[in-house]
Short mmCIF file of C-alpha atoms (C1' of nucleotides) in Angstrom, two decimals:
data_model
loop_
_atom_site.label_atom_id
_atom_site.label_comp_id
_atom_site.label_asym_id
_atom_site.label_seq_id
_atom_site.Cartn_x
_atom_site.Cartn_y
_atom_site.Cartn_z
CA MET O 1 18.19 -32.64 -32.21
CA ALA O 2 17.31 -31.25 -28.82
CA GLY O 3 18.01 -27.77 -30.12
CA LYS O 4 15.70 -28.36 -33.01
CA VAL O 5 12.91 -29.42 -30.74
CA GLY O 6 13.42 -26.29 -28.69
CA ASN O 7 13.14 -24.21 -31.84
CA MET O 8 10.02 -25.93 -32.89
CA GLU O 9 8.51 -25.22 -29.56
CA ASN O 10 9.31 -21.60 -29.99
CA GLU O 11 7.70 -21.59 -33.41
CA GLU O 12 4.58 -23.08 -31.96
CA LYS O 13 4.19 -20.64 -29.16
CA LYS O 14 1.00 -18.73 -29.59
CA PRO O 15 1.01 -14.98 -29.16
CA LEU O 16 -0.29 -13.32 -26.03
CA LEU O 17 -0.24 -9.61 -25.33
CA ALA O 18 -0.68 -8.12 -21.91
CA ILE O 19 -1.50 -4.63 -20.75
CA VAL O 20 -0.53 -4.22 -17.12
CA GLY O 21 0.19 -1.46 -14.65
CA PRO O 22 -1.20 0.14 -11.55
CA THR O 23 -4.83 1.09 -11.19
CA ALA O 24 -6.19 4.20 -12.90
CA THR O 25 -3.67 4.31 -15.74
CA GLY O 26 -6.27 3.58 -18.41
CA LYS O 27 -5.50 -0.06 -19.19
CA SER O 28 -9.03 -1.05 -20.19
CA ALA O 29 -9.42 1.61 -22.85
CA VAL O 30 -6.00 0.87 -24.32
CA ALA O 31 -6.80 -2.85 -24.49
CA VAL O 32 -10.03 -2.18 -26.37
CA GLU O 33 -8.33 0.00 -28.97
CA LEU O 34 -5.47 -2.43 -29.34
CA ALA O 35 -7.88 -5.35 -29.74
CA SER O 36 -9.67 -3.68 -32.59
CA MET O 37 -6.37 -2.85 -34.32
CA ILE O 38 -4.87 -6.32 -34.20
CA GLY O 39 -7.93 -8.57 -34.07
CA GLY O 40 -7.85 -9.37 -30.40
CA GLU O 41 -10.12 -10.18 -27.51
CA VAL O 42 -9.62 -9.01 -23.96
CA VAL O 43 -9.02 -11.37 -21.07
CA SER O 44 -9.42 -9.56 -17.78
CA ALA O 45 -6.76 -10.20 -15.15
CA ASP O 46 -8.55 -8.70 -12.21
CA SER O 47 -9.37 -10.43 -8.96
CA VAL O 48 -12.40 -8.26 -8.22
CA GLN O 49 -13.95 -7.81 -11.65
CA VAL O 50 -14.67 -11.54 -11.72
CA TYR O 51 -17.53 -10.80 -9.32
CA ARG O 52 -20.99 -10.13 -10.65
CA GLY O 53 -22.48 -6.92 -9.33
CA LEU O 54 -19.18 -5.37 -8.27
CA ASP O 55 -19.09 -2.92 -11.13
CA ILE O 56 -18.48 0.65 -10.08
CA GLY O 57 -16.07 -0.02 -7.24
CA SER O 58 -14.01 -2.49 -9.23
CA GLY O 59 -13.71 -0.08 -12.14
CA LYS O 60 -15.24 -2.64 -14.45
CA ILE O 61 -15.52 -1.64 -18.07
CA SER O 62 -19.08 -0.88 -19.19
CA LYS O 63 -20.78 -2.29 -22.28
CA ASP O 64 -20.39 1.06 -24.02
CA GLU O 65 -16.72 1.22 -23.27
CA MET O 66 -16.18 -2.16 -24.91
CA VAL O 67 -16.78 -0.53 -28.27
CA ALA O 68 -13.58 0.69 -29.92
CA SER O 69 -13.38 4.05 -31.62
CA ASP O 70 -13.89 2.37 -35.01
CA GLY O 71 -17.19 0.96 -33.80
CA GLU O 72 -16.09 -2.61 -33.26
CA ARG O 73 -17.38 -4.29 -30.14
CA ILE O 74 -14.57 -6.11 -28.33
CA ARG O 75 -15.31 -9.34 -26.56
CA HIS O 76 -14.24 -9.52 -22.90
CA HIS O 77 -13.56 -12.66 -20.91
CA LEU O 78 -13.34 -13.39 -17.19
CA LEU O 79 -15.67 -10.59 -16.13
CA ASP O 80 -18.72 -11.47 -14.01
CA VAL O 81 -17.87 -15.15 -13.72
CA VAL O 82 -18.79 -15.63 -10.04
CA SER O 83 -21.37 -14.55 -7.52
CA PRO O 84 -20.10 -12.21 -4.80
CA THR O 85 -20.95 -14.86 -2.24
CA GLU O 86 -18.39 -17.21 -3.72
CA HIS O 87 -14.75 -17.60 -3.03
CA TYR O 88 -12.54 -17.08 -6.04
CA SER O 89 -8.93 -18.12 -6.24
CA ILE O 90 -5.91 -17.98 -8.42
CA ALA O 91 -6.26 -21.66 -9.22
CA ARG O 92 -9.70 -21.08 -10.65
CA TYR O 93 -8.47 -18.08 -12.51
CA GLN O 94 -5.63 -20.00 -14.04
CA GLU O 95 -7.98 -22.65 -15.27
CA GLU O 96 -10.73 -20.38 -16.57
CA ALA O 97 -8.52 -17.72 -18.08
CA GLY O 98 -6.35 -20.43 -19.62
CA ALA O 99 -9.45 -21.90 -21.26
CA ALA O 100 -10.47 -18.47 -22.54
CA VAL O 101 -7.04 -17.89 -24.03
CA ALA O 102 -7.06 -21.29 -25.73
CA ASP O 103 -10.49 -20.56 -27.13
CA ILE O 104 -9.37 -17.22 -28.52
CA HIS O 105 -6.35 -18.82 -30.17
CA ARG O 106 -8.54 -21.54 -31.64
CA ARG O 107 -10.61 -18.87 -33.33
CA GLY O 108 -7.49 -17.30 -34.76
CA LYS O 109 -7.56 -14.18 -32.64
CA ILE O 110 -5.03 -12.68 -30.27
CA PRO O 111 -5.71 -12.69 -26.55
CA ILE O 112 -4.96 -9.43 -24.77
CA LEU O 113 -4.55 -9.93 -21.08
CA CYS O 114 -5.51 -6.75 -19.27
CA GLY O 115 -5.52 -6.06 -15.59
CA GLY O 116 -3.73 -5.15 -12.43
CA SER O 117 -3.73 -8.38 -10.42
CA GLY O 118 -0.08 -9.25 -10.75
CA LEU O 119 -0.32 -12.74 -9.34
CA TYR O 120 -3.17 -13.62 -11.69
CA ILE O 121 -1.11 -12.49 -14.63
CA HIS O 122 1.87 -14.52 -13.53
CA SER O 123 -0.29 -17.59 -13.01
CA LEU O 124 -1.33 -17.45 -16.62
CA VAL O 125 1.80 -16.29 -18.30
CA ASN O 126 4.61 -18.12 -16.48
CA VAL O 127 5.29 -21.82 -16.84
CA SER O 128 6.44 -22.14 -13.26
CA TYR O 129 2.94 -21.33 -11.98
CA ARG O 130 1.19 -24.48 -13.18
CA LEU O 131 -1.16 -25.29 -10.35
CA GLY O 132 -2.83 -28.62 -9.84
CA LYS O 133 -6.39 -29.34 -8.92
CA GLU O 134 -6.56 -28.93 -5.20
CA GLU O 135 -9.37 -27.76 -3.03
CA ARG O 136 -8.41 -25.28 -0.42
CA ASN O 137 -8.87 -26.79 2.97
CA THR O 138 -10.85 -24.28 4.98
CA ALA O 139 -11.09 -26.46 8.06
CA PHE O 140 -7.34 -26.97 8.13
CA ARG O 141 -6.72 -23.24 7.77
CA ASP O 142 -9.24 -22.34 10.44
CA ALA O 143 -7.69 -24.83 12.82
CA LEU O 144 -4.27 -23.31 12.28
CA LYS O 145 -5.67 -19.82 12.72
CA GLY O 146 -7.16 -20.84 16.02
CA GLU O 147 -3.90 -22.34 17.09
CA ALA O 148 -2.07 -19.16 16.18
CA ARG O 149 -4.43 -17.14 18.31
CA LYS O 150 -4.04 -19.49 21.22
CA ASN O 151 -0.35 -20.31 21.23
CA GLY O 152 1.02 -17.43 19.23
CA LEU O 153 2.15 -17.27 15.65
CA GLN O 154 5.69 -18.27 16.54
CA THR O 155 4.50 -21.77 17.35
CA LEU O 156 3.20 -22.18 13.82
CA TYR O 157 6.29 -20.65 12.32
CA GLN O 158 8.54 -22.95 14.31
CA ARG O 159 6.48 -25.89 13.15
CA LEU O 160 6.92 -24.79 9.56
CA GLN O 161 10.65 -24.41 10.14
CA ARG O 162 10.75 -27.99 11.37
CA GLU O 163 8.54 -29.46 8.67
CA ALA O 164 9.67 -27.49 5.64
CA PRO O 165 12.70 -25.33 6.38
CA SER O 166 13.17 -24.17 2.82
CA LEU O 167 9.59 -22.90 2.73
CA ALA O 168 9.94 -21.21 6.11
CA ALA O 169 13.11 -19.47 5.05
CA LYS O 170 11.16 -17.46 2.49
CA ILE O 171 8.36 -16.42 4.81
CA HIS O 172 8.49 -13.70 7.42
CA PRO O 173 7.61 -14.91 10.94
CA ASN O 174 4.78 -12.35 11.12
CA ASP O 175 3.13 -13.33 7.89
CA GLU O 176 0.33 -15.49 9.22
CA ARG O 177 -1.31 -16.07 5.89
CA ARG O 178 1.81 -17.41 4.23
CA ILE O 179 2.83 -19.46 7.25
CA ILE O 180 -0.53 -21.20 7.15
CA ARG O 181 -0.30 -21.76 3.44
CA GLY O 182 3.21 -23.11 3.95
CA LEU O 183 1.94 -25.62 6.49
CA GLU O 184 -0.86 -26.55 4.13
CA LYS O 185 1.71 -27.26 1.43
CA SER O 186 3.90 -29.15 3.82
CA GLU O 187 0.91 -31.26 4.80
CA LYS O 188 0.54 -32.27 1.18
CA GLY O 189 4.18 -33.16 0.88
CA GLU O 190 5.25 -30.02 -0.95
CA LYS O 191 8.29 -29.21 1.12
CA THR O 192 10.14 -26.91 -1.22
CA ALA O 193 9.22 -23.70 -2.95
CA ALA O 194 8.90 -23.56 -6.72
CA VAL O 195 11.81 -21.90 -8.41
CA PRO O 196 10.48 -18.79 -10.05
CA ASN O 197 11.50 -18.04 -13.59
CA TRP O 198 10.19 -15.94 -16.44
CA ASP O 199 9.65 -18.69 -19.00
CA SER O 200 6.32 -18.42 -20.70
CA PRO O 201 4.22 -20.89 -22.64
CA PHE O 202 3.30 -18.03 -24.94
CA SER O 203 5.07 -15.76 -27.33
CA LEU O 204 4.64 -12.92 -24.96
CA ALA O 205 4.63 -9.16 -25.11
CA ILE O 206 3.82 -7.28 -21.93
CA PHE O 207 3.28 -3.56 -21.86
CA GLY O 208 3.19 -1.60 -18.65
CA LEU O 209 1.41 1.70 -18.45
CA TYR O 210 3.57 4.07 -16.48
CA LEU O 211 2.63 7.38 -14.90
CA PRO O 212 4.81 9.50 -12.61
CA ARG O 213 3.62 9.29 -9.05
CA PRO O 214 1.95 12.73 -8.79
CA ALA O 215 0.03 12.22 -12.03
CA LEU O 216 -0.98 8.72 -10.98
CA TYR O 217 -2.20 9.92 -7.62
CA SER O 218 -4.30 12.68 -9.07
CA ARG O 219 -5.86 10.22 -11.52
CA ILE O 220 -6.66 7.92 -8.61
CA GLU O 221 -8.41 10.75 -6.79
CA GLY O 222 -10.38 11.64 -9.88
CA ARG O 223 -11.33 8.03 -10.38
CA VAL O 224 -12.62 7.63 -6.84
CA ASP O 225 -14.65 10.83 -7.10
CA LYS O 226 -16.11 9.50 -10.34
CA MET O 227 -17.08 6.23 -8.65
CA ILE O 228 -18.98 8.13 -6.00
CA GLU O 229 -20.74 10.14 -8.70
CA LEU O 230 -21.69 6.97 -10.52
CA GLY O 231 -23.32 5.62 -7.39
CA LEU O 232 -20.77 3.48 -5.59
CA VAL O 233 -22.55 3.98 -2.29
CA ALA O 234 -25.82 2.65 -3.75
CA GLU O 235 -23.96 -0.29 -5.26
CA VAL O 236 -22.48 -1.22 -1.89
CA ARG O 237 -25.83 -0.79 -0.17
CA ARG O 238 -27.48 -3.04 -2.73
CA LEU O 239 -24.85 -5.78 -2.26
CA LEU O 240 -25.36 -5.69 1.48
CA GLU O 241 -29.13 -5.76 1.07
CA GLU O 242 -28.77 -8.81 -1.13
CA GLY O 243 -27.32 -10.49 1.90
CA ILE O 244 -23.63 -10.50 1.01
CA VAL O 245 -21.79 -10.44 4.30
CA PRO O 246 -19.08 -7.81 4.71
CA GLU O 247 -16.59 -10.56 5.46
CA ALA O 248 -17.09 -12.12 2.03
CA GLN O 249 -13.95 -12.14 -0.07
CA SER O 250 -15.64 -9.96 -2.66
CA LEU O 251 -16.45 -7.18 -0.21
CA THR O 252 -12.98 -7.01 1.28
CA ALA O 253 -11.92 -5.44 -2.00
CA LEU O 254 -10.87 -1.85 -2.29
CA GLY O 255 -13.87 0.38 -2.85
CA TYR O 256 -16.16 -1.89 -0.86
CA LYS O 257 -14.52 -2.34 2.51
CA GLU O 258 -14.09 1.45 2.79
CA ILE O 259 -17.68 2.30 1.83
CA ILE O 260 -19.36 -0.32 4.02
CA PRO O 261 -18.80 1.64 7.26
CA HIS O 262 -20.44 4.66 5.67
CA VAL O 263 -23.44 2.64 4.49
CA ARG O 264 -23.82 1.40 8.05
CA GLY O 265 -23.66 4.96 9.33
CA GLU O 266 -20.37 4.49 11.11
CA CYS O 267 -18.60 7.31 9.33
CA ASP O 268 -19.45 10.10 6.96
CA LEU O 269 -18.89 9.92 3.24
CA LYS O 270 -15.98 12.32 3.30
CA GLU O 271 -14.08 10.09 5.69
CA ALA O 272 -14.86 6.97 3.67
CA VAL O 273 -13.71 8.61 0.47
CA ARG O 274 -10.53 9.79 2.07
CA THR O 275 -9.52 6.36 3.24
CA LEU O 276 -10.53 4.83 -0.07
CA LYS O 277 -8.25 7.23 -1.89
CA GLN O 278 -5.44 6.54 0.50
CA ASN O 279 -5.82 2.77 0.31
CA THR O 280 -5.93 2.98 -3.45
CA ARG O 281 -2.65 4.88 -3.47
CA HIS O 282 -1.10 2.21 -1.29
CA PHE O 283 -2.44 -0.45 -3.60
CA ALA O 284 -1.06 1.28 -6.67
CA LYS O 285 2.32 1.41 -4.99
CA ARG O 286 2.24 -2.34 -4.36
CA GLN O 287 1.25 -2.96 -7.95
CA ILE O 288 4.17 -0.89 -9.17
CA THR O 289 6.60 -2.81 -6.96
CA TRP O 290 5.21 -6.05 -8.27
CA PHE O 291 5.37 -5.18 -11.95
CA MET O 292 8.74 -3.44 -11.80
CA ARG O 293 10.27 -6.79 -10.95
CA ASP O 294 9.21 -8.34 -14.23
CA PRO O 295 12.05 -7.71 -16.69
CA ARG O 296 9.86 -8.53 -19.69
CA ILE O 297 7.62 -5.53 -19.30
CA VAL O 298 8.08 -2.67 -21.72
CA TRP O 299 6.98 0.49 -19.99
CA LEU O 300 5.04 3.14 -21.88
CA GLN O 301 5.15 6.69 -20.64
CA MET O 302 1.46 7.43 -20.35
CA ASP O 303 1.83 11.08 -19.48
CA ARG O 304 3.31 11.67 -22.92
CA LEU O 305 1.05 9.26 -24.80
CA LEU O 306 -2.20 10.14 -23.10
CA ALA O 307 -2.33 13.40 -24.98
CA ALA O 308 -3.11 11.27 -28.03
CA GLY O 309 -5.82 9.33 -26.20
CA SER O 310 -6.01 5.58 -25.64
CA GLY O 311 -6.02 5.10 -29.40
CA GLY O 312 -2.65 6.79 -29.48
CA VAL O 313 -1.29 4.46 -26.85
CA ALA O 314 -2.57 1.41 -28.74
CA GLU O 315 -0.97 2.71 -31.93
CA GLU O 316 2.34 3.10 -30.14
CA ILE O 317 2.09 -0.51 -29.01
CA THR O 318 1.46 -1.82 -32.51
CA ARG O 319 4.36 0.26 -33.76
CA ILE O 320 6.90 -1.19 -31.33
CA LEU O 321 5.41 -4.66 -31.22
CA PRO O 322 7.42 -6.37 -34.00
CA GLN O 323 10.74 -5.24 -32.61
CA TYR O 324 9.71 -6.01 -29.09
CA ARG O 325 8.56 -9.55 -29.72
CA GLN O 326 12.09 -10.49 -30.73
CA GLU O 327 13.49 -8.95 -27.60
CA ILE O 328 11.10 -11.05 -25.60
CA LEU O 329 12.32 -14.27 -27.17
CA LEU O 330 15.88 -13.25 -26.34
CA THR O 331 15.02 -12.41 -22.76
CA GLN O 332 13.40 -15.77 -22.27
CA ARG O 333 16.60 -17.51 -23.27
CA ILE O 334 18.74 -15.39 -21.01
CA LEU O 335 16.65 -16.00 -17.93
"C1'" G Q 1 -4.17 45.48 29.11
"C1'" G Q 2 -4.04 41.38 33.33
"C1'" C Q 3 -3.81 36.18 34.59
"C1'" G Q 4 -3.36 31.03 33.31
"C1'" C Q 5 -2.12 26.97 30.01
"C1'" C Q 6 0.56 25.20 25.79
"C1'" A Q 7 4.76 24.97 21.97
"C1'" U Q 8 8.58 17.90 20.23
"C1'" A Q 9 8.85 15.25 12.33
"C1'" G Q 10 3.96 16.72 7.19
"C1'" C Q 11 -0.04 15.26 11.18
"C1'" C Q 12 -1.36 12.98 16.17
"C1'" A Q 13 1.75 12.58 20.13
"C1'" A Q 14 5.11 9.94 24.71
"C1'" G Q 15 8.94 11.75 27.41
"C1'" U Q 16 9.33 16.03 33.96
"C1'" G Q 17 17.82 16.30 34.53
"C1'" G Q 18 21.46 11.12 31.80
"C1'" U Q 19 21.85 11.60 25.50
"C1'" A Q 20 14.39 11.99 21.44
"C1'" A Q 21 8.76 6.01 22.46
"C1'" G Q 22 4.71 4.91 19.45
"C1'" G Q 23 0.87 5.70 15.66
"C1'" C Q 24 -0.60 7.91 10.94
"C1'" A Q 25 0.98 10.02 6.39
"C1'" G Q 26 5.43 9.73 3.03
"C1'" A Q 27 9.40 6.55 0.80
"C1'" G Q 28 11.42 1.62 -0.35
"C1'" G Q 29 10.63 -3.68 -0.53
"C1'" A Q 30 8.63 -8.88 -0.41
"C1'" C Q 31 5.02 -11.93 -2.72
"C1'" U Q 32 3.77 -19.24 -6.37
"C1'" G Q 33 -3.73 -21.70 -4.40
"C1'" C Q 34 -7.57 -15.33 0.08
"C1'" A Q 35 -3.28 -11.02 -3.87
"C1'" A Q 36 -7.86 -4.79 -4.39
"C1'" A Q 37 -5.15 -9.77 0.29
"C1'" U Q 38 -0.98 -10.46 3.58
"C1'" C Q 39 3.73 -9.00 5.37
"C1'" C Q 40 8.61 -6.34 6.02
"C1'" U Q 41 12.13 -2.05 6.14
"C1'" U Q 42 12.70 3.15 6.78
"C1'" U Q 43 11.93 8.71 8.46
"C1'" A Q 44 13.99 14.48 14.17
"C1'" U Q 45 22.56 14.97 15.09
"C1'" U Q 46 17.51 17.42 17.91
"C1'" C Q 47 12.48 19.27 20.89
"C1'" U Q 48 9.75 27.60 18.58
"C1'" C Q 49 13.89 31.24 19.55
"C1'" C Q 50 17.67 33.75 22.84
"C1'" A Q 51 20.27 33.79 27.36
"C1'" G Q 52 21.25 31.36 32.11
"C1'" U Q 53 21.88 27.15 35.98
"C1'" U Q 54 24.35 22.23 35.68
"C1'" C Q 55 29.55 17.46 34.50
"C1'" A Q 56 24.87 16.81 31.77
"C1'" A Q 57 18.68 20.46 29.65
"C1'" A Q 58 13.23 18.64 25.27
"C1'" U Q 59 13.00 18.44 30.66
"C1'" C Q 60 14.99 23.65 35.64
"C1'" U Q 61 15.22 29.55 35.54
"C1'" G Q 62 14.57 34.36 32.96
"C1'" G Q 63 13.18 36.73 28.53
"C1'" A Q 64 11.23 36.89 23.36
"C1'" U Q 65 7.72 34.97 19.79
"C1'" G Q 66 3.32 32.28 18.44
"C1'" G Q 67 -1.32 29.70 19.80
"C1'" C Q 68 -5.44 28.66 23.15
"C1'" G Q 69 -8.52 29.90 27.40
"C1'" C Q 70 -10.37 33.11 31.18
"C1'" C Q 71 -10.84 38.09 33.25
"C1'" U Q 72 -11.15 43.55 32.56
#
RNA sequence: GGCGCCAUAGCCAAGUGGUAAGGCAGAGGACUGCAAAUCCUUUAUUCUCCAGUUCAAAUCUGGAUGGCGCCU
């Protein structure tokens, strides 16, 4: 009986595809082509593209690029959903992207999650990430930050060790942000960490776009140069003129925090571009580490496929999809 | 041509007789409510080369080579 229920659940799982990978591998274009081939809509999984007005620096897809090669315009969700003055969070993302996915399913289409924010993807795609409704407590965090500055971080860490040892055990004593979050959790009575697993509420297929490091790095450089050409500096200047403070969450993003000093005349453009490229390489590295951990991801060799264009990549995905979906179901049982 | 200064990792360097700091870059990793954020690990059997002094030399001496500066 129990087994039967489990099976039924599996039958009922709705499909969800995801295109992931480090920045500058061409995810957006692949997602658009794939969407038009299988009747999908794109759900962005990007922590910066949610912001209105952060277009060039975030690498946001343009209206023109949303049109597939067969002429179909692909609908995109979770772009431009907040003002750059606001604070966005994974909890909000989980709620809003979850609603978008449900809406797409309701209309009989297939959601294609596309983006490079690994945590956002996990929050949507893994059952163990269900987050409740909880406001972040800025005052509490600020108080702890002040305390850390005054008495040293160790004091906070020791407090966490006392209050929630199993949480503390997973956090490095230098990681202020996580120590504070740990104390915040502990305050709410959450004394133990969630056990991570790869179970998904969806019938899931995740594709990772892979490029060898040298090729990836040269694409990153090209991409940054392109952003400058498209007017990234003017975009940053405009945001600052609109009164967005440089400390805003939106402007601490890659592409903004590096250009701000140049806009303020604190460094020349060359210098700004150099650090932006470097920071982007570091970021790509972190993304790779993050995604490599996920055993469900099927990696596509982009250097080989790119010769055929993003359409070629999308075709490859549709070709291997049927076989892969079964593998996914198996993997879920094993883990 | 003469005199002076310098030579340590891919880069910036500390070290002035006792067995090669640190930072950046590079590489690897972590990550469950800021994630394009935050954090961790790691990199010179050897100090331009050769000879000498010494129990012991990146450190002292002589020479070679290269660089920089000044003078003719």
